Amino acid sequence: MLEQIKACADNSPDRLAISDAKATLTYGELLQQAGAAATALRRCGVVPGERLLFWDASKAGYLIALLACMQEQVTLVPLHPQAPPAWRTAV
């Protein structure tokens, strides 16, 4: 999936990749934001093989986090925004 999105960004960087209530991103913007998120993960000391808990209701936010984790070989563990507070705390 990551390679396919990179190919889309190379071939059509201004083509719409995703749109939701919080963001509208082209393939170029999506890849740039995912790269910035991957850099932030490295700077925070996240290493390949680790798991990253993620909580964001937006489709764009999830896709950015997923691509960043794929770049860094980190497992993304999404938390559902409507999960009960006790469950979120336990996780």
Tab-separated table of C-alpha atoms in Angstrom:
chain	number	residue	atom	x	y	z
A	1	MET	CA	0.000	0.000	0.000
A	2	LEU	CA	2.780	2.438	0.884
A	3	GLU	CA	4.489	1.890	-2.465
A	4	GLN	CA	1.209	2.448	-4.324
A	5	ILE	CA	0.620	5.753	-2.551
A	6	LYS	CA	4.214	6.814	-3.260
A	7	ALA	CA	3.644	6.018	-6.940
A	8	CYS	CA	0.439	8.090	-6.960
A	9	ALA	CA	2.274	10.973	-5.288
A	10	ASP	CA	5.071	10.757	-7.865
A	11	ASN	CA	2.692	10.562	-10.851
A	12	SER	CA	-0.135	12.835	-9.684
A	13	PRO	CA	0.886	14.802	-6.587
A	14	ASP	CA	-2.063	17.204	-6.906
A	15	ARG	CA	-4.708	14.480	-7.239
A	16	LEU	CA	-7.154	14.154	-4.336
A	17	ALA	CA	-6.154	11.316	-2.016
A	18	ILE	CA	-8.573	11.687	0.901
A	19	SER	CA	-11.182	14.080	2.196
A	20	ASP	CA	-13.049	14.079	5.486
A	21	ALA	CA	-14.555	16.598	7.896
A	22	LYS	CA	-11.104	17.639	9.173
A	23	ALA	CA	-8.894	17.620	6.074
A	24	THR	CA	-8.695	17.387	2.308
A	25	LEU	CA	-5.323	16.091	1.130
A	26	THR	CA	-3.723	15.451	-2.226
A	27	TYR	CA	-1.368	12.506	-2.643
A	28	GLY	CA	1.591	14.861	-2.385
A	29	GLU	CA	0.280	16.399	0.838
A	30	LEU	CA	-0.608	13.000	2.277
A	31	LEU	CA	2.869	11.635	1.660
A	32	GLN	CA	4.485	14.808	3.043
A	33	GLN	CA	2.427	14.663	6.240
A	34	ALA	CA	3.066	10.942	6.656
A	35	GLY	CA	6.802	11.600	6.251
A	36	ALA	CA	6.662	14.328	8.889
A	37	ALA	CA	4.798	11.982	11.238
A	38	ALA	CA	7.383	9.237	10.613
A	39	THR	CA	10.157	11.699	11.477
A	40	ALA	CA	8.324	12.632	14.672
A	41	LEU	CA	8.056	8.949	15.621
A	42	ARG	CA	11.825	8.494	15.200
A	43	ARG	CA	12.553	11.644	17.218
A	44	CYS	CA	10.341	10.323	20.020
A	45	GLY	CA	12.392	7.130	20.134
A	46	VAL	CA	9.867	4.805	18.502
A	47	VAL	CA	11.749	1.914	16.889
A	48	PRO	CA	10.738	-0.789	14.379
A	49	GLY	CA	8.679	-3.543	15.942
A	50	GLU	CA	7.031	-1.344	18.557
A	51	ARG	CA	3.298	-0.677	18.769
A	52	LEU	CA	1.759	2.767	18.617
A	53	LEU	CA	-1.646	3.456	20.162
A	54	PHE	CA	-3.588	5.902	18.024
A	55	TRP	CA	-6.787	7.764	18.732
A	56	ASP	CA	-8.212	10.041	16.025
A	57	ALA	CA	-11.703	9.950	14.583
A	58	SER	CA	-10.678	11.427	11.234
A	59	LYS	CA	-10.024	9.259	8.202
A	60	ALA	CA	-7.150	11.500	7.096
A	61	GLY	CA	-5.494	11.364	10.518
A	62	TYR	CA	-5.725	7.589	10.567
A	63	LEU	CA	-4.264	7.265	7.068
A	64	ILE	CA	-1.364	9.622	7.900
A	65	ALA	CA	-0.598	7.609	11.051
A	66	LEU	CA	-0.878	4.307	9.189
A	67	LEU	CA	1.527	5.400	6.449
A	68	ALA	CA	3.982	6.814	8.998
A	69	CYS	CA	3.932	3.537	10.904
A	70	MET	CA	4.430	1.573	7.700
A	71	GLN	CA	7.461	3.730	6.855
A	72	GLU	CA	8.930	3.098	10.313
A	73	GLN	CA	7.871	-0.571	10.542
A	74	VAL	CA	5.764	0.162	13.605
A	75	THR	CA	2.427	-1.528	14.318
A	76	LEU	CA	-0.462	0.926	14.481
A	77	VAL	CA	-3.043	0.051	17.146
A	78	PRO	CA	-6.125	2.215	16.571
A	79	LEU	CA	-8.345	3.059	19.527
A	80	HIS	CA	-11.967	3.647	18.629
A	81	PRO	CA	-13.011	7.185	19.642
A	82	GLN	CA	-16.322	5.892	21.014
A	83	ALA	CA	-14.777	3.142	23.120
A	84	PRO	CA	-15.804	3.274	26.772
A	85	PRO	CA	-13.459	5.429	28.891
A	86	ALA	CA	-12.635	2.520	31.210
A	87	TRP	CA	-11.508	0.401	28.245
A	88	ARG	CA	-9.378	3.240	26.810
A	89	THR	CA	-7.739	3.711	30.209
A	90	ALA	CA	-7.049	-0.006	30.550
A	91	VAL	CA	-5.389	-0.162	27.141
